[in-house]
Amino acid sequence: NLDFSVFETDRPRLFGWIMPPNWSVNILARASAGQRYTPKTWRGEDVAPLRGDINSALGPWRGTFNLRFNKFWKFGSTGRLTMYLEFQNILNHKNYRRVNPYTGDGYQIGDYNPEWVSNWSKNGYEVSTDSEDYAKSVVNPSYIENPRILMWGVSYSW
């Protein structure tokens, strides 16, 4: 329950606490359904995978919780110095940008991806999804949004 009403102290309250002068707190919570994808079922090496209906399945949910504290100082009639401490994705939730159509989850080392194994296990060269090759070619770190981040900064506006 956020209570930002002004009382006799002429300062806002946050969760019953009186905020110090020239401070602010920003809270951002986001949640959304997962990304749509077309599921696949493996039928064997020499047969094409069976595809489900286009975009008929949902991947894992996406969400983040951010918190930012600001402290302000005024300079002259228009200048303002701000110091801030910002926490992004505090809960360190993995938000996947791509979904493995065989598992319905994000691409990970050791996951089920028989199509990749079949395509690369040719000429006696055996590979698995636990291999370095899989990690380099499929499990790309850019397929996951930012992990937990802590930022500190200073800005000046006039």
mmCIF file of C-alpha atoms in Angstrom:
data_model
loop_
_atom_site.group_PDB
_atom_site.id
_atom_site.type_symbol
_atom_site.label_atom_id
_atom_site.label_comp_id
_atom_site.label_asym_id
_atom_site.label_seq_id
_atom_site.Cartn_x
_atom_site.Cartn_y
_atom_site.Cartn_z
ATOM 1 C CA ASN A 1 0.000 0.000 0.000
ATOM 2 C CA LEU A 2 1.728 3.172 -1.208
ATOM 3 C CA ASP A 3 0.655 6.303 0.658
ATOM 4 C CA PHE A 4 1.998 9.452 -0.986
ATOM 5 C CA SER A 5 -0.377 11.888 0.714
ATOM 6 C CA VAL A 6 1.111 14.980 2.339
ATOM 7 C CA PHE A 7 0.896 15.278 6.119
ATOM 8 C CA GLU A 8 1.936 17.864 8.696
ATOM 9 C CA THR A 9 5.580 17.197 7.865
ATOM 10 C CA ASP A 10 4.853 18.277 4.267
ATOM 11 C CA ARG A 11 6.749 15.169 3.067
ATOM 12 C CA PRO A 12 5.346 12.037 1.468
ATOM 13 C CA ARG A 13 5.117 8.684 3.230
ATOM 14 C CA LEU A 14 6.159 5.336 1.790
ATOM 15 C CA PHE A 15 4.814 2.239 3.567
ATOM 16 C CA GLY A 16 4.164 4.418 6.622
ATOM 17 C CA TRP A 17 7.677 5.892 6.709
ATOM 18 C CA ILE A 18 8.197 9.616 6.197
ATOM 19 C CA MET A 19 10.495 10.113 3.212
ATOM 20 C CA PRO A 20 13.616 12.216 3.826
ATOM 21 C CA PRO A 21 13.683 15.592 2.052
ATOM 22 C CA ASN A 22 14.594 15.603 -1.654
ATOM 23 C CA TRP A 23 14.445 11.807 -2.030
ATOM 24 C CA SER A 24 12.301 9.672 -4.284
ATOM 25 C CA VAL A 25 11.721 5.961 -4.859
ATOM 26 C CA ASN A 26 10.628 4.405 -8.127
ATOM 27 C CA ILE A 27 9.246 0.869 -8.298
ATOM 28 C CA LEU A 28 8.564 -0.941 -11.562
ATOM 29 C CA ALA A 29 7.142 -4.458 -11.723
ATOM 30 C CA ARG A 30 6.340 -6.083 -15.076
ATOM 31 C CA ALA A 31 4.927 -9.499 -15.901
ATOM 32 C CA SER A 32 3.713 -10.923 -19.186
ATOM 33 C CA ALA A 33 2.770 -14.194 -20.787
ATOM 34 C CA GLY A 34 5.526 -16.083 -22.523
ATOM 35 C CA GLN A 35 6.523 -15.770 -26.144
ATOM 36 C CA ARG A 36 4.454 -17.736 -28.649
ATOM 37 C CA TYR A 37 6.251 -20.490 -30.533
ATOM 38 C CA THR A 38 5.502 -23.402 -32.858
ATOM 39 C CA PRO A 39 6.120 -26.700 -31.018
ATOM 40 C CA LYS A 40 8.033 -29.543 -32.703
ATOM 41 C CA THR A 41 8.045 -33.303 -32.144
ATOM 42 C CA TRP A 42 11.065 -35.395 -33.145
ATOM 43 C CA ARG A 43 10.221 -38.392 -35.370
ATOM 44 C CA GLY A 44 13.671 -39.698 -36.224
ATOM 45 C CA GLU A 45 16.799 -38.816 -38.163
ATOM 46 C CA ASP A 46 15.537 -39.298 -41.714
ATOM 47 C CA VAL A 47 12.098 -37.796 -41.161
ATOM 48 C CA ALA A 48 11.269 -34.100 -40.808
ATOM 49 C CA PRO A 49 10.147 -33.056 -37.311
ATOM 50 C CA LEU A 50 6.398 -32.893 -36.833
ATOM 51 C CA ARG A 51 5.365 -29.269 -36.390
ATOM 52 C CA GLY A 52 2.417 -28.245 -34.276
ATOM 53 C CA ASP A 53 0.050 -25.447 -35.183
ATOM 54 C CA ILE A 54 1.847 -22.166 -35.844
ATOM 55 C CA ASN A 55 2.337 -20.159 -32.635
ATOM 56 C CA SER A 56 0.057 -22.526 -30.718
ATOM 57 C CA ALA A 57 2.188 -22.776 -27.558
ATOM 58 C CA LEU A 58 3.468 -20.319 -24.950
ATOM 59 C CA GLY A 59 7.019 -20.232 -23.631
ATOM 60 C CA PRO A 60 7.907 -19.341 -20.038
ATOM 61 C CA TRP A 61 6.428 -16.200 -18.510
ATOM 62 C CA ARG A 62 8.471 -13.020 -18.498
ATOM 63 C CA GLY A 63 8.810 -10.572 -15.676
ATOM 64 C CA THR A 64 11.085 -8.164 -13.869
ATOM 65 C CA PHE A 65 11.101 -6.105 -10.684
ATOM 66 C CA ASN A 66 13.118 -2.859 -10.626
ATOM 67 C CA LEU A 67 13.773 -0.400 -7.810
ATOM 68 C CA ARG A 68 15.450 3.017 -7.948
ATOM 69 C CA PHE A 69 16.378 5.479 -5.186
ATOM 70 C CA ASN A 70 17.101 9.137 -6.069
ATOM 71 C CA LYS A 71 18.568 11.952 -3.970
ATOM 72 C CA PHE A 72 18.266 15.527 -5.314
ATOM 73 C CA TRP A 73 20.141 18.751 -4.628
ATOM 74 C CA LYS A 74 19.034 22.073 -6.101
ATOM 75 C CA PHE A 75 21.530 24.575 -7.512
ATOM 76 C CA GLY A 76 20.291 28.045 -8.329
ATOM 77 C CA SER A 77 16.820 28.462 -9.783
ATOM 78 C CA THR A 78 16.934 25.625 -12.361
ATOM 79 C CA GLY A 79 19.943 23.381 -11.661
ATOM 80 C CA ARG A 80 19.502 19.983 -10.073
ATOM 81 C CA LEU A 81 22.060 17.317 -9.199
ATOM 82 C CA THR A 82 20.721 13.782 -8.788
ATOM 83 C CA MET A 83 22.487 10.741 -7.355
ATOM 84 C CA TYR A 84 20.752 7.423 -7.839
ATOM 85 C CA LEU A 85 21.036 3.758 -6.962
ATOM 86 C CA GLU A 86 19.103 1.449 -9.262
ATOM 87 C CA PHE A 87 18.443 -2.290 -9.025
ATOM 88 C CA GLN A 88 17.155 -3.968 -12.186
ATOM 89 C CA ASN A 89 15.681 -7.474 -12.241
ATOM 90 C CA ILE A 90 16.132 -7.825 -8.472
ATOM 91 C CA LEU A 91 14.735 -11.375 -8.482
ATOM 92 C CA ASN A 92 17.153 -12.376 -11.293
ATOM 93 C CA HIS A 93 14.342 -13.973 -13.319
ATOM 94 C CA LYS A 94 15.475 -15.433 -16.667
ATOM 95 C CA ASN A 95 13.479 -13.810 -19.464
ATOM 96 C CA TYR A 96 14.121 -15.803 -22.623
ATOM 97 C CA ARG A 97 14.113 -14.114 -26.037
ATOM 98 C CA ARG A 98 14.086 -17.452 -27.936
ATOM 99 C CA VAL A 99 12.269 -20.654 -27.094
ATOM 100 C CA ASN A 100 13.419 -24.208 -27.843
ATOM 101 C CA PRO A 101 10.475 -25.662 -29.823
ATOM 102 C CA TYR A 102 11.123 -29.171 -28.396
ATOM 103 C CA THR A 103 11.083 -28.197 -24.711
ATOM 104 C CA GLY A 104 9.028 -24.988 -24.608
ATOM 105 C CA ASP A 105 11.747 -23.382 -22.478
ATOM 106 C CA GLY A 106 14.742 -21.189 -23.304
ATOM 107 C CA TYR A 107 17.797 -22.757 -24.947
ATOM 108 C CA GLN A 108 20.106 -24.226 -22.304
ATOM 109 C CA ILE A 109 23.135 -26.501 -22.235
ATOM 110 C CA GLY A 110 21.991 -30.111 -21.999
ATOM 111 C CA ASP A 111 18.439 -29.446 -23.190
ATOM 112 C CA TYR A 112 16.475 -31.668 -25.575
ATOM 113 C CA ASN A 113 17.245 -30.662 -29.167
ATOM 114 C CA PRO A 114 17.480 -33.830 -31.297
ATOM 115 C CA GLU A 115 17.345 -31.923 -34.583
ATOM 116 C CA TRP A 116 20.600 -30.117 -33.766
ATOM 117 C CA VAL A 117 22.272 -33.356 -32.609
ATOM 118 C CA SER A 118 21.157 -35.157 -35.779
ATOM 119 C CA ASN A 119 22.359 -32.372 -38.094
ATOM 120 C CA TRP A 120 25.813 -32.135 -36.506
ATOM 121 C CA SER A 121 26.440 -35.826 -35.667
ATOM 122 C CA LYS A 122 27.580 -36.764 -39.176
ATOM 123 C CA ASN A 123 30.697 -38.545 -40.458
ATOM 124 C CA GLY A 124 31.455 -40.173 -37.112
ATOM 125 C CA TYR A 125 31.591 -36.842 -35.282
ATOM 126 C CA GLU A 126 29.289 -37.260 -32.262
ATOM 127 C CA VAL A 127 27.950 -34.180 -30.548
ATOM 128 C CA SER A 128 25.474 -33.545 -27.760
ATOM 129 C CA THR A 129 23.687 -30.583 -26.280
ATOM 130 C CA ASP A 130 26.196 -30.744 -23.395
ATOM 131 C CA SER A 131 29.036 -29.921 -25.809
ATOM 132 C CA GLU A 132 31.007 -26.739 -26.277
ATOM 133 C CA ASP A 133 29.819 -26.638 -29.910
ATOM 134 C CA TYR A 134 26.189 -26.474 -28.770
ATOM 135 C CA ALA A 135 26.985 -23.796 -26.216
ATOM 136 C CA LYS A 136 28.748 -21.664 -28.845
ATOM 137 C CA SER A 137 26.213 -22.062 -31.646
ATOM 138 C CA VAL A 138 22.820 -22.346 -29.927
ATOM 139 C CA VAL A 139 22.975 -21.232 -26.284
ATOM 140 C CA ASN A 140 23.684 -17.602 -27.039
ATOM 141 C CA PRO A 141 23.744 -15.275 -23.985
ATOM 142 C CA SER A 142 21.869 -12.636 -25.999
ATOM 143 C CA TYR A 143 18.832 -14.967 -25.980
ATOM 144 C CA ILE A 144 18.313 -14.098 -22.291
ATOM 145 C CA GLU A 145 17.480 -10.555 -21.173
ATOM 146 C CA ASN A 146 19.677 -8.845 -18.593
ATOM 147 C CA PRO A 147 20.303 -10.600 -15.280
ATOM 148 C CA ARG A 148 20.285 -8.757 -11.956
ATOM 149 C CA ILE A 149 22.019 -5.381 -12.358
ATOM 150 C CA LEU A 150 23.049 -2.758 -9.811
ATOM 151 C CA MET A 151 23.773 0.743 -11.139
ATOM 152 C CA TRP A 152 24.937 3.864 -9.372
ATOM 153 C CA GLY A 153 25.057 7.200 -11.112
ATOM 154 C CA VAL A 154 24.989 10.956 -11.031
ATOM 155 C CA SER A 155 23.150 13.338 -13.337
ATOM 156 C CA TYR A 156 22.845 17.077 -13.591
ATOM 157 C CA SER A 157 19.992 18.933 -15.271
ATOM 158 C CA TRP A 158 19.475 22.624 -15.853
#
